[in-house]
Short mmCIF file of C-alpha atoms and ligand atoms in Angstrom, two decimals:
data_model
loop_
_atom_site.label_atom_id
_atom_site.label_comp_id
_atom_site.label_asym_id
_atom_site.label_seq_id
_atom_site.Cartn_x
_atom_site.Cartn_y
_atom_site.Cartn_z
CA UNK A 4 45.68 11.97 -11.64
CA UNK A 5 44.59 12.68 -15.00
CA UNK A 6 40.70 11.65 -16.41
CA UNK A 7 42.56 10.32 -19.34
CA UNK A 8 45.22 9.21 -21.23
CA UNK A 9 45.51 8.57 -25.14
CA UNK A 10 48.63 6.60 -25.29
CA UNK A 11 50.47 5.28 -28.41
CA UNK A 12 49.13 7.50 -30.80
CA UNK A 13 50.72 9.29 -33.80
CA UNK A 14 49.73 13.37 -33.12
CA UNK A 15 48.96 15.74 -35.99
CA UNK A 16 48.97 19.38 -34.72
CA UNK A 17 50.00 22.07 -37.56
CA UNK A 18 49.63 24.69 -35.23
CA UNK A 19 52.47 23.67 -32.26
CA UNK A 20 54.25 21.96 -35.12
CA UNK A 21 53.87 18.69 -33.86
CA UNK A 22 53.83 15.76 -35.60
CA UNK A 23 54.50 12.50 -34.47
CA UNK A 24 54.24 9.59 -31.58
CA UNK A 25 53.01 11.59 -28.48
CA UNK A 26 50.51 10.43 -25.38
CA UNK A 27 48.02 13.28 -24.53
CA UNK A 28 46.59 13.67 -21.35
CA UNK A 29 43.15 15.44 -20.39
CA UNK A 30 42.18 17.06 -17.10
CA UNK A 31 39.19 18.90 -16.08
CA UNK A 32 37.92 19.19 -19.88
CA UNK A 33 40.94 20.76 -21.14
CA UNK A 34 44.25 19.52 -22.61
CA UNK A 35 46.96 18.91 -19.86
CA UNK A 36 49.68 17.21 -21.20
CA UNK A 37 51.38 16.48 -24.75
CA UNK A 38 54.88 13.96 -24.57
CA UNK A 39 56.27 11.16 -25.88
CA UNK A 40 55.53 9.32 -23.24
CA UNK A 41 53.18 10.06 -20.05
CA UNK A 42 53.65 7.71 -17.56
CA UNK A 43 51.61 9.92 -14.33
CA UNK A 44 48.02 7.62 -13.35
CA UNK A 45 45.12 8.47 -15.29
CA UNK A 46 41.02 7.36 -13.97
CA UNK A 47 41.00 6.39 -18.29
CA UNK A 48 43.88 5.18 -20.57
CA UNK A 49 42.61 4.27 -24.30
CA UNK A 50 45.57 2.45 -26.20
CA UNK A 51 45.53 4.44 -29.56
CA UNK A 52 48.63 2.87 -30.88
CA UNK A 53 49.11 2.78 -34.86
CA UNK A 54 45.51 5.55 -34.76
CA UNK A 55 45.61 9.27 -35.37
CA UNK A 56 45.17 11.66 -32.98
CA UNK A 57 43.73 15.32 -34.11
CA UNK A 58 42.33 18.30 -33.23
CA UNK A 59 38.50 17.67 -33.44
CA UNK A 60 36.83 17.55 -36.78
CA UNK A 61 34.95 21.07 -37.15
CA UNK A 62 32.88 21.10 -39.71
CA UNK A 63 31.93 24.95 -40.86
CA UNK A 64 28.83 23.89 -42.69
CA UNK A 65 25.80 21.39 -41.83
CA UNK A 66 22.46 21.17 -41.51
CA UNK A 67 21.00 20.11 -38.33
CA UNK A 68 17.00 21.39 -38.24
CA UNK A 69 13.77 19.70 -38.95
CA UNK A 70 13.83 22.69 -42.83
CA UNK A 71 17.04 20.69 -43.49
CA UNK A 72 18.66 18.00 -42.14
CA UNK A 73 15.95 16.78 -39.44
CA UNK A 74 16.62 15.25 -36.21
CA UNK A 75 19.49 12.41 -37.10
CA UNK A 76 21.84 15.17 -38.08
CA UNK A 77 23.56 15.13 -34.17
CA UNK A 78 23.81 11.47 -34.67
CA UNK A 79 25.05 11.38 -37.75
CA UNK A 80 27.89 14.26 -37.02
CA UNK A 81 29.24 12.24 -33.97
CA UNK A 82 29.71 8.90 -36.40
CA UNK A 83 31.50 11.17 -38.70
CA UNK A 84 34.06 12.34 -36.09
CA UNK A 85 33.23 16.13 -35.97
CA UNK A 86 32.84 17.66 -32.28
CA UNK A 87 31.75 21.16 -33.55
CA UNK A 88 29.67 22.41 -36.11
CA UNK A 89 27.98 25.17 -37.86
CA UNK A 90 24.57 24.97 -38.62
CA UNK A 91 24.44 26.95 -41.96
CA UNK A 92 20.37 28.05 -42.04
CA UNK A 93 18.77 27.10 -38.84
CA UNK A 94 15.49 27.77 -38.62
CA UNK A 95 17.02 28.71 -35.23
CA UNK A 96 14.01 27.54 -32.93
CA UNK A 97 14.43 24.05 -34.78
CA UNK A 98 18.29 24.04 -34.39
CA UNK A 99 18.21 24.72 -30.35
CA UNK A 100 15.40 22.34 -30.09
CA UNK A 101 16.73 19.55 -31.85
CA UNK A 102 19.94 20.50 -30.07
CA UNK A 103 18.17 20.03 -26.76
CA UNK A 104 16.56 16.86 -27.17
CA UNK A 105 19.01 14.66 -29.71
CA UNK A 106 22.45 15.67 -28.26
CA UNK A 107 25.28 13.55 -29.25
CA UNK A 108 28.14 16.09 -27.14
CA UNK A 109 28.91 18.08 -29.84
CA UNK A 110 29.44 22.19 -29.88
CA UNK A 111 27.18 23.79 -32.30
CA UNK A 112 26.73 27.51 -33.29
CA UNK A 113 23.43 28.24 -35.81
CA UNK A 114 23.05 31.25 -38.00
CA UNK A 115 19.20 31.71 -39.20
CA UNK A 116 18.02 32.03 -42.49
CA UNK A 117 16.61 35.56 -44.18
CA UNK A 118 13.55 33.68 -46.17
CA UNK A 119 10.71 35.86 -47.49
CA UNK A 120 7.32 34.66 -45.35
CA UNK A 121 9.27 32.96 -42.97
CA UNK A 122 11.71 35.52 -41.13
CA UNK A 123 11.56 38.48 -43.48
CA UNK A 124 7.93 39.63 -45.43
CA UNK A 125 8.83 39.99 -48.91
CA UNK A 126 12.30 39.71 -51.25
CA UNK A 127 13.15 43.41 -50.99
CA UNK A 128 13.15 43.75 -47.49
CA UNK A 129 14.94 47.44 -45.97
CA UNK A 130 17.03 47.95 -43.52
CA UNK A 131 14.86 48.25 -40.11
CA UNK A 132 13.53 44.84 -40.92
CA UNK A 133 16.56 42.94 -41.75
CA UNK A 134 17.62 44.76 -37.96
CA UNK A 135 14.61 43.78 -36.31
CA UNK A 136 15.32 40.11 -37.75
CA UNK A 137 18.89 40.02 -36.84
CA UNK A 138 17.51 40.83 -33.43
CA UNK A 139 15.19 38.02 -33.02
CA UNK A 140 17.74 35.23 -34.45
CA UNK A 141 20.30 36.85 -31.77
CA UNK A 142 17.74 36.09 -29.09
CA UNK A 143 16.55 32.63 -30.15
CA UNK A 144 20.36 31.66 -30.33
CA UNK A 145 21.89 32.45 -33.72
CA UNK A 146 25.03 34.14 -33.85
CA UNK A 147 24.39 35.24 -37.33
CA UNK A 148 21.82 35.41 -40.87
CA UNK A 149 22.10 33.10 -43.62
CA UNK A 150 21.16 34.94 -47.32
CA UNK A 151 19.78 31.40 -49.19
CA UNK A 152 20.38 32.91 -52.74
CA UNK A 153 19.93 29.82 -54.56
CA UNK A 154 16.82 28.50 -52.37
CA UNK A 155 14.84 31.56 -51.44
CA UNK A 156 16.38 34.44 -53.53
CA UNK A 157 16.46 37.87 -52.21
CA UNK A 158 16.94 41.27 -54.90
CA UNK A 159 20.30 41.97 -55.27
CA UNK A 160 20.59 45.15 -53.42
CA UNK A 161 18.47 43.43 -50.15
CA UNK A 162 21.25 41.00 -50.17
CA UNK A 163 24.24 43.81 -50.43
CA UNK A 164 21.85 45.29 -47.07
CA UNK A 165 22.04 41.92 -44.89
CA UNK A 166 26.07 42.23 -45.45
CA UNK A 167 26.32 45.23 -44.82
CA UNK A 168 24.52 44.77 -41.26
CA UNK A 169 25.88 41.95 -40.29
CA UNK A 170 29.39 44.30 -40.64
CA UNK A 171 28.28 46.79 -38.58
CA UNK A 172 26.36 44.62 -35.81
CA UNK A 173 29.65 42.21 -35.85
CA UNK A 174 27.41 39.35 -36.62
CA UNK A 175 28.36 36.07 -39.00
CA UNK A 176 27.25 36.09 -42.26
CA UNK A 177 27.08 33.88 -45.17
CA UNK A 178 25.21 33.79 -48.81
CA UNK A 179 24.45 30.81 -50.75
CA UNK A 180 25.32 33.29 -54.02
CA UNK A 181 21.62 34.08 -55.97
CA UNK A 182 19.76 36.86 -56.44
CA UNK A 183 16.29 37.54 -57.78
CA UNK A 184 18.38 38.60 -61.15
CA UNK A 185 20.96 36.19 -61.06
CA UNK A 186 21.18 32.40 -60.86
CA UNK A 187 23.40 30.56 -58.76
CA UNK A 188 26.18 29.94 -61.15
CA UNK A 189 29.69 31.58 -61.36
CA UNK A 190 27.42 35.16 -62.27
CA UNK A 191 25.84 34.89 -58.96
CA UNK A 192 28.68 34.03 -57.12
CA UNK A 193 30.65 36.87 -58.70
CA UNK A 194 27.92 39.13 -57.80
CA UNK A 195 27.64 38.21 -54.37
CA UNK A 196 31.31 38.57 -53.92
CA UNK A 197 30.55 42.13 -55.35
CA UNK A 198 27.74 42.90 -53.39
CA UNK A 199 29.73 42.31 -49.67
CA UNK A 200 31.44 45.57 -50.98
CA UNK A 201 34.91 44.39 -48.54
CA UNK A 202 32.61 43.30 -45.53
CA UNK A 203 33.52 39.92 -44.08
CA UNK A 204 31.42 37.53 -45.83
CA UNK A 205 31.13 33.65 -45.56
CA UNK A 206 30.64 32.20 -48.75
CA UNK A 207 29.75 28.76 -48.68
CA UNK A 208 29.92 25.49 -50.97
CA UNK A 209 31.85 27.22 -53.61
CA UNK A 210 31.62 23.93 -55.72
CA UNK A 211 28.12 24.23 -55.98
CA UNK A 212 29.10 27.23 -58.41
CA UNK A 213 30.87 25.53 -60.82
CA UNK A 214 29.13 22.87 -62.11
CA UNK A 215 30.57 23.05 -65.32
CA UNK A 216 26.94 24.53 -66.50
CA UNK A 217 28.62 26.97 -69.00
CA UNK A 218 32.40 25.76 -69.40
CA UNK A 219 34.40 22.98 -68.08
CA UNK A 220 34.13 22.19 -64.52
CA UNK A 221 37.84 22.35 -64.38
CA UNK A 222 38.28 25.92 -66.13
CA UNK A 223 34.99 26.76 -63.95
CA UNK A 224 36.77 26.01 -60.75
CA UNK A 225 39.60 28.04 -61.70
CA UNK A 226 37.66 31.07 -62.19
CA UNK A 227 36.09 30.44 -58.80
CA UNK A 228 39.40 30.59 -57.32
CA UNK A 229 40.31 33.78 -59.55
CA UNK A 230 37.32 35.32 -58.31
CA UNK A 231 38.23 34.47 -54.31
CA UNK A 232 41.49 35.67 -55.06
CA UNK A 233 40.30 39.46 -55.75
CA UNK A 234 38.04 39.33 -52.53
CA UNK A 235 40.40 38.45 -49.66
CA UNK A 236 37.82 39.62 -47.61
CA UNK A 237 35.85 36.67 -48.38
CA UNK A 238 35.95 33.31 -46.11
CA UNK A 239 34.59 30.53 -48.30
CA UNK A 240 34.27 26.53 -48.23
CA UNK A 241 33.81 23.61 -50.30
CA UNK A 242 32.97 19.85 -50.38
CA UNK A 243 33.46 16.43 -51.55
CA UNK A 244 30.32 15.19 -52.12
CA UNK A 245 29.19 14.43 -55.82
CA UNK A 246 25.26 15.00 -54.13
CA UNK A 247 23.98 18.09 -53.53
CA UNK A 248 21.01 18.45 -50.68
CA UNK A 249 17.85 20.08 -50.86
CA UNK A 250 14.24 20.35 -50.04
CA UNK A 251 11.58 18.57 -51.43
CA UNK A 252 8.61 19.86 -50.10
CA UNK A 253 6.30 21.30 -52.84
CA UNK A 254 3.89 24.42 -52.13
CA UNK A 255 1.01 24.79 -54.64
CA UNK A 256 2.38 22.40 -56.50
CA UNK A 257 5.38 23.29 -57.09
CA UNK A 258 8.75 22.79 -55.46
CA UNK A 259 9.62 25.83 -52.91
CA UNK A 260 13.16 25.87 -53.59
CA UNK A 261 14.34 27.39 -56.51
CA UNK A 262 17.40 25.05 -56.66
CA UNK A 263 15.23 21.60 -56.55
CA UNK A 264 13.30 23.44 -59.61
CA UNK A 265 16.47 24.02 -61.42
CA UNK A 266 17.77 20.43 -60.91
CA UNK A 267 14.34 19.06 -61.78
CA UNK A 268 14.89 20.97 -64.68
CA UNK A 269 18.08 19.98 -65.42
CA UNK A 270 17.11 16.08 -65.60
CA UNK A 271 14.70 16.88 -67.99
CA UNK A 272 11.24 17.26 -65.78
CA UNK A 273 9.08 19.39 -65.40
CA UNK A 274 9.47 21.72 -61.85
CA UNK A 275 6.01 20.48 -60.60
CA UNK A 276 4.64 17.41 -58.33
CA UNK A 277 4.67 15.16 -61.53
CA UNK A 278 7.81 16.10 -62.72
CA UNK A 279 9.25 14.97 -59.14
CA UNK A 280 7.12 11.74 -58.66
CA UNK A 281 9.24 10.86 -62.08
CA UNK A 282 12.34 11.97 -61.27
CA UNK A 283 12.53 10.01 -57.85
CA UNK A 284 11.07 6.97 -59.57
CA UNK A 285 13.54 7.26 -62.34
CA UNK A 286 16.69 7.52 -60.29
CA UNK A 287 17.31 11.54 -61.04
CA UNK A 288 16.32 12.31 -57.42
CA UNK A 289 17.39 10.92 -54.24
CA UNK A 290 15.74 10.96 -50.82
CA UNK A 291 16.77 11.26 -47.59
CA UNK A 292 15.25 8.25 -46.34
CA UNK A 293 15.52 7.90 -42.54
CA UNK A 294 16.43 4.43 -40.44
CA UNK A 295 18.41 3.56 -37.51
CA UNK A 296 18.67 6.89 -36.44
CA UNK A 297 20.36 8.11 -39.44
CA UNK A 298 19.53 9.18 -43.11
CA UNK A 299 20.44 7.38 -46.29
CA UNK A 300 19.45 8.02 -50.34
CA UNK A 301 17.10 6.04 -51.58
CA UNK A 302 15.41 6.45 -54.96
CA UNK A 303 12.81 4.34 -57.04
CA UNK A 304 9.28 3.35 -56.08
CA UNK A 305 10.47 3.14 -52.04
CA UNK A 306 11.57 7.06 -52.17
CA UNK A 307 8.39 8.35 -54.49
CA UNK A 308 6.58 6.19 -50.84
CA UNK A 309 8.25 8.16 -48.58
CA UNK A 310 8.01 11.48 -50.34
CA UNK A 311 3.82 11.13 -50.89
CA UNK A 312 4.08 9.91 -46.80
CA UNK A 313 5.98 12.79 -45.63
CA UNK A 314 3.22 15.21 -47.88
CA UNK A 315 6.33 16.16 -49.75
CA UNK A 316 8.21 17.78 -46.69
CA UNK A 317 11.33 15.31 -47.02
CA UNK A 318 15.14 15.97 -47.52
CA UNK A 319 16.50 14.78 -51.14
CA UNK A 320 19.61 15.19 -53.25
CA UNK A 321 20.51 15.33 -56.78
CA UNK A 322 23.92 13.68 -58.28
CA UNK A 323 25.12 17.32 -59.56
CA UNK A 324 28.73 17.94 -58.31
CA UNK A 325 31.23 16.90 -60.58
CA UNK A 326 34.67 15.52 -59.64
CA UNK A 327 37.19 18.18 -61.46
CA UNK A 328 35.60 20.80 -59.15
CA UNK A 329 35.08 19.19 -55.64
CA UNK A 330 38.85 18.04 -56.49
CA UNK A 331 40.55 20.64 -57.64
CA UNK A 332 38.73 23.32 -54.95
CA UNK A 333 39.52 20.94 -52.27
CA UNK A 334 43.25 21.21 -53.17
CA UNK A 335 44.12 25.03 -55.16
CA UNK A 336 46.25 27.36 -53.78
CA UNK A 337 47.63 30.80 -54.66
CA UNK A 338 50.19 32.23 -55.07
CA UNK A 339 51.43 32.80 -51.53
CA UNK A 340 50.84 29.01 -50.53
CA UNK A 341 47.61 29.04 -48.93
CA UNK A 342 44.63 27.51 -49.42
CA UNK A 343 42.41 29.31 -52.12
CA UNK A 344 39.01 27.58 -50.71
CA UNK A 345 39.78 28.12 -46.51
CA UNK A 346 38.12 24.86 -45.74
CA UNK A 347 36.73 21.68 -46.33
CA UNK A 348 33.27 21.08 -45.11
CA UNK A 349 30.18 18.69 -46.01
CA UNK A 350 26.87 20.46 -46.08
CA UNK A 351 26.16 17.36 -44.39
CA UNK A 352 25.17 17.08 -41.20
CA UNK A 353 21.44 15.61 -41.65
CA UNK A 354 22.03 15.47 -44.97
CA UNK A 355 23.90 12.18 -46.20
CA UNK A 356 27.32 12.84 -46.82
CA UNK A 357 29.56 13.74 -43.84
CA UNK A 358 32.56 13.02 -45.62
CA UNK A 359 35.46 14.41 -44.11
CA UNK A 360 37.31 11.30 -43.19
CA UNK A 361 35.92 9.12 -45.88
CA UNK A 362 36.50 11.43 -48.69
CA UNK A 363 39.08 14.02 -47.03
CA UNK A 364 41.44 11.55 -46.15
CA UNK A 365 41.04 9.86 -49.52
CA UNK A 366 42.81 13.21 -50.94
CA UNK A 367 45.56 12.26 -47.76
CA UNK A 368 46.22 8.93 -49.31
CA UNK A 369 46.28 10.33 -52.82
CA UNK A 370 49.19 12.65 -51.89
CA UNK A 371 47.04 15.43 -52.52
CA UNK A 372 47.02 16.64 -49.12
CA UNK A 373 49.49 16.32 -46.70
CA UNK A 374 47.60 14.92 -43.22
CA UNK A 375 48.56 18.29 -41.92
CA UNK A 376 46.93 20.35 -44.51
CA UNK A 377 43.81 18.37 -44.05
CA UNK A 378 43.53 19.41 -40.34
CA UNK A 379 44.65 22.46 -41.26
CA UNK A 380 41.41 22.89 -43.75
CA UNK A 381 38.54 20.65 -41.38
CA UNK A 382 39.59 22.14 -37.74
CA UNK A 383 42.43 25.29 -37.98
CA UNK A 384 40.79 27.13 -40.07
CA UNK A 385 36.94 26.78 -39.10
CA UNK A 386 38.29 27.54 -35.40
CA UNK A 387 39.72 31.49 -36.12
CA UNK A 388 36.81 31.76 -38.13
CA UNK A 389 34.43 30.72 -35.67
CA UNK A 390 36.45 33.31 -33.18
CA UNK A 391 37.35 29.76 -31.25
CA UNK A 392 41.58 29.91 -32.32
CA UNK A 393 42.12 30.08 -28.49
CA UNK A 394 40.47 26.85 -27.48
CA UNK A 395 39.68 24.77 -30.60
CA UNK A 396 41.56 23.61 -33.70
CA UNK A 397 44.86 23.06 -31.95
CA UNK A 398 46.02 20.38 -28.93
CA UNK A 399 48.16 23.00 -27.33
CA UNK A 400 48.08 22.63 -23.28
CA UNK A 401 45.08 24.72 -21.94
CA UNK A 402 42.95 24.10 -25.14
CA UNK A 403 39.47 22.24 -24.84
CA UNK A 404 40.10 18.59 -25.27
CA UNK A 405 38.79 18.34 -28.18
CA UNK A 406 39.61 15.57 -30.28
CA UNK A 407 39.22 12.80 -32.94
CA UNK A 408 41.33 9.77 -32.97
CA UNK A 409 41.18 8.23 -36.73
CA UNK A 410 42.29 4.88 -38.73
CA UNK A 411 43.92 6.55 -41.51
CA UNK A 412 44.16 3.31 -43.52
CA UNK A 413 40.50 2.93 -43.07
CA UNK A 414 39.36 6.21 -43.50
CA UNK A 415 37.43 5.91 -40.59
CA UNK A 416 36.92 8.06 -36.69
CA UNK A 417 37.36 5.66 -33.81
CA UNK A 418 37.25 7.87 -31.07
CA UNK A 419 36.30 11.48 -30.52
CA UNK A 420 35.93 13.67 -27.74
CA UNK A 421 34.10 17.22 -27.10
CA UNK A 422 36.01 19.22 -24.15
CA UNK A 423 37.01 15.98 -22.33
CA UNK A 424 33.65 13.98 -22.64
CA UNK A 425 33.46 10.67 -24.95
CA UNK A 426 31.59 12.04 -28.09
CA UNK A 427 32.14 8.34 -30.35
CA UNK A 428 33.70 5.37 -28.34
CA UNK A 429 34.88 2.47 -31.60
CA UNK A 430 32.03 3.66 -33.67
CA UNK A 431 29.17 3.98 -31.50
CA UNK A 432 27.59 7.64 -30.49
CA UNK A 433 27.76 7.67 -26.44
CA UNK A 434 28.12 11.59 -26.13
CA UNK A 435 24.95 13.47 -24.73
CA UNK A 436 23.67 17.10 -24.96
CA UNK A 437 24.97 19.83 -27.02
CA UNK A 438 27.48 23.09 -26.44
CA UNK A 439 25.70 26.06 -27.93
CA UNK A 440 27.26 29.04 -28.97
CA UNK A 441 25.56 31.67 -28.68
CA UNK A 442 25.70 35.26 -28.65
CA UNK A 443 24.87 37.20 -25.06
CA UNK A 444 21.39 37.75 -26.05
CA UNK A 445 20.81 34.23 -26.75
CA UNK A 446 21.77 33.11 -23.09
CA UNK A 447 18.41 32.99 -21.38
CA UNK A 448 16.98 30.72 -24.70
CA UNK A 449 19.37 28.12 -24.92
CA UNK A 450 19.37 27.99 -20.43
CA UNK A 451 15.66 27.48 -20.55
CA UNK A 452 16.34 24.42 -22.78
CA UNK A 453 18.68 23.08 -20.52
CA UNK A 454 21.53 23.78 -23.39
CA UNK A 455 25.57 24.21 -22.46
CA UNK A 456 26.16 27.54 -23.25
CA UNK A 457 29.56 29.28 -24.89
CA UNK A 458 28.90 33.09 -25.28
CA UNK A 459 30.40 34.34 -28.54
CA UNK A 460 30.62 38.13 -27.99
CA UNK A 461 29.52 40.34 -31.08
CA UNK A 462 32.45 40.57 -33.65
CA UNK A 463 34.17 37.38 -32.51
CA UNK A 464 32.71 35.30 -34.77
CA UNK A 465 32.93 36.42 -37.71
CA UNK A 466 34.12 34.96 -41.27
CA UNK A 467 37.05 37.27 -41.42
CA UNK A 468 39.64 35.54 -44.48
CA UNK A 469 42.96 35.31 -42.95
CA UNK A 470 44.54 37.44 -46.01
CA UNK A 471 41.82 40.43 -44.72
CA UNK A 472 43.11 43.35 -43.70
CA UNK A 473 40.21 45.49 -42.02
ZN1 ZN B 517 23.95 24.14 -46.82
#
């Protein structure tokens, strides 16, 4: 007797090679069965006929803690068909809290941020600090440090330091490219590719480099993937969205982040609490309003409301991604056939725009992705580098049943499920609770808040590029 059966189907798994009408069958959390027809009693059958059936949607980058994202992020995941997740900043006590108490059933891993006056003291820190910090984001639940170049810059050679530890302490680490000397353009992602000096290195929303600033966004994006190229050492991402998402809180005055300054900037205001009243009342900047459980943009009088409500501390997004880059990053390979960007994620999560299916699979109906390729890029992929290749990314017998049933037509998830349990039932959220990874030392944290716990051992996760060769 199985606990259920997805019958009728058309499968999509790149890594058995299968591809085509199969049921699937689920026992005890894990896959059981994968034929063209299963015929055996199940307690469940769901008729999936003329649907999708994938590995479920990981997404390798989101934002899921009350700094970015705030609580509807869990929500908003499960309607987007993703089952796991990586939370790409934390603060990590935010993360496993708002894990804890808004659970939708997915799995979520969290690495925490390096931000002078929050984690670390000032921009330079050395080495014993950066060790001592690693240390307390291991016990609170992170399996890694997040360097937020473009937000909170760190010097240059502070930033080489946290890669370099993260090496030797097997821990994940990625860096939103930035430095104290160089902007978050193609410079600063060329330096931080530089400065992980052949350590494993997660570099994330490589769009958000090549904004066509200094030369076409299309030549831009080309050099991004020249620069990847040389660095096979280097795991990176990209998205879809044309929004980018941010902070809006202002400190004395000013914005804290460096990048809402810039894109303030950009629009022609002035980085300051005035400047930002305008540019949300003039349609420049969006907010993350909040309804219904979920967050939507919202500019004009209505957002400049919310904004002064919240005392600044709101999410909000500026229309800075251009099409020629999401596009072509999305889709450029080298030489050798694989991807040059190793997956497609959102930098959604709280943040407005988990677009995998609605955008991704736009790409699948273009022809500019086979459906294979996409799965390859939103749940392969993510999966080895999340050290989860064993039980995730693939519907192999013994692997966690973990899945997402889509309408490809529509572009939409219909059903998705996180190791066996209902995560989204025909649109609506009816998972509970969250799967955290964590590393060892982070066991007795995420227990106390009542958390499922999956260990990840030190050096299993890690953003390791498939082309690296240690
Ligand atoms: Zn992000």
């Amino acid at each position: 007797m199985y606990d259920l059966i997805l019958r009728g189907g058309v499968l999509c798994d790149p890594v058995s090679a299968r591809e085509g009408r199969f049921d699937i069958a689920f026992e005890a959390g894990k896959i059981s069965k994968v034929a063209p027809e299963i015929t055996a009693p199940a307690r469940r059958v769901e008729d999936v006929t003329g649907l999708h059936v994938l590995p479920g949607i990981i997404d390798s980058h989101v934002h899921v803690s009350n700094w970015m994202g705030g609580a509807a992020g869990h929500r908003m995941l499960a309607l987007a068909g993703v089952t796991t997740a990586l939370d790409m900043a934390g603060p990590i006590d935010s993360v496993m809290e708002i894990a804890a108490r808004t659970g939708t059933g997915l799995t979520l891993a969290c690495i925490d941020y390096i931000r002078p006056g929050h984690t670390v003291e000032g921009t330079d820190p050395d080495m014993p600090e950066l060790e001592a910090a690693l240390a307390r984001a291991r016990q609170a639940g992170a399996v890694g440090l997040k360097i937020l170049g473009g937000h909170f810059p760190l010097s240059a050679t502070a930033s080489g330091r946290v890669i370099e530890l993260c090496a030797r302490e097997g821990a994940h680490v990625a860096f939103h490219a930035g430095t104290l000397e160089t902007p978050q353009n193609l410079h600063g992602m060329r330096e931080a590719c530089d400065l992980a000096a052949g350590h494993p290195l997660h570099l994330p929303h490589v769009n958000a480099y090549a904004r066509g600033f200094e030369a076409s966004a299309h030549l831009e994006a080309w050099e991004a993937t020249r620069i990847l190229s040389a660095h096979p050492n280097i795991w990176s991402e990209s998205y879809l969205a044309p929004i980018n998402g941010n902070s809006a809180k202002c400190s004395n005055g000013i914005p804290e982040s460096v990048a809402t300054q810039r894109n303030l900037i950009a629009g022609g205001y002035t980085p300051d609490l005035d400047g930002m009243a305008k540019a949300i009342a003039e349609g420049w900047a969006w907010i993350h309003l909040y309804e219904d459980g979920v967050t939507h943009l919202e500019t004009g009088p209505v957002a400049v409301q919310a904004w002064r409500e919240a005392m600044t501390d709101i999410g909000m997004s500026f229309f800075v991604n251009p099409p020629e880059t999401s596009l072509s990053l999305a889709i450029l390979k080298r030489d050798d056939g694989s991807f040059a960007i190793d997956a497609l994620a959102t930098d959604g999560g709280g943040l407005p725009r988990n677009d995998l299916c609605e955008r991704g699979l736009a790409l699948v109906h273009l022809g500019a992705l086979r459906l294979a390729e996409f799965v390859h890029k939103t749940s392969v992929a993510p999966a080895r580098m999340m050290g989860l290749s064993g039980s995730k990314g693939h519907l192999g017998i013994g692997a966690d049943a973990d899945v997402t049933v889509i309408d490809l037509a529509a572009r939409k998830p219909v059903l998705s499920y996180g190791e066996g349990r209902a995560i989204l039932e025909r649109g609506k959220v009816v998972g509970q609770g969250t799967t955290m990874i964590v590393p060892p030392e982070g066991r007795a944290r995420a227990e106390s808040l009542r958390l499922r716990v999956h260990i990840a051992q030190a050096g299993s996760f890690r953003p390791v590029s498939p082309l690296y060769r240690a």
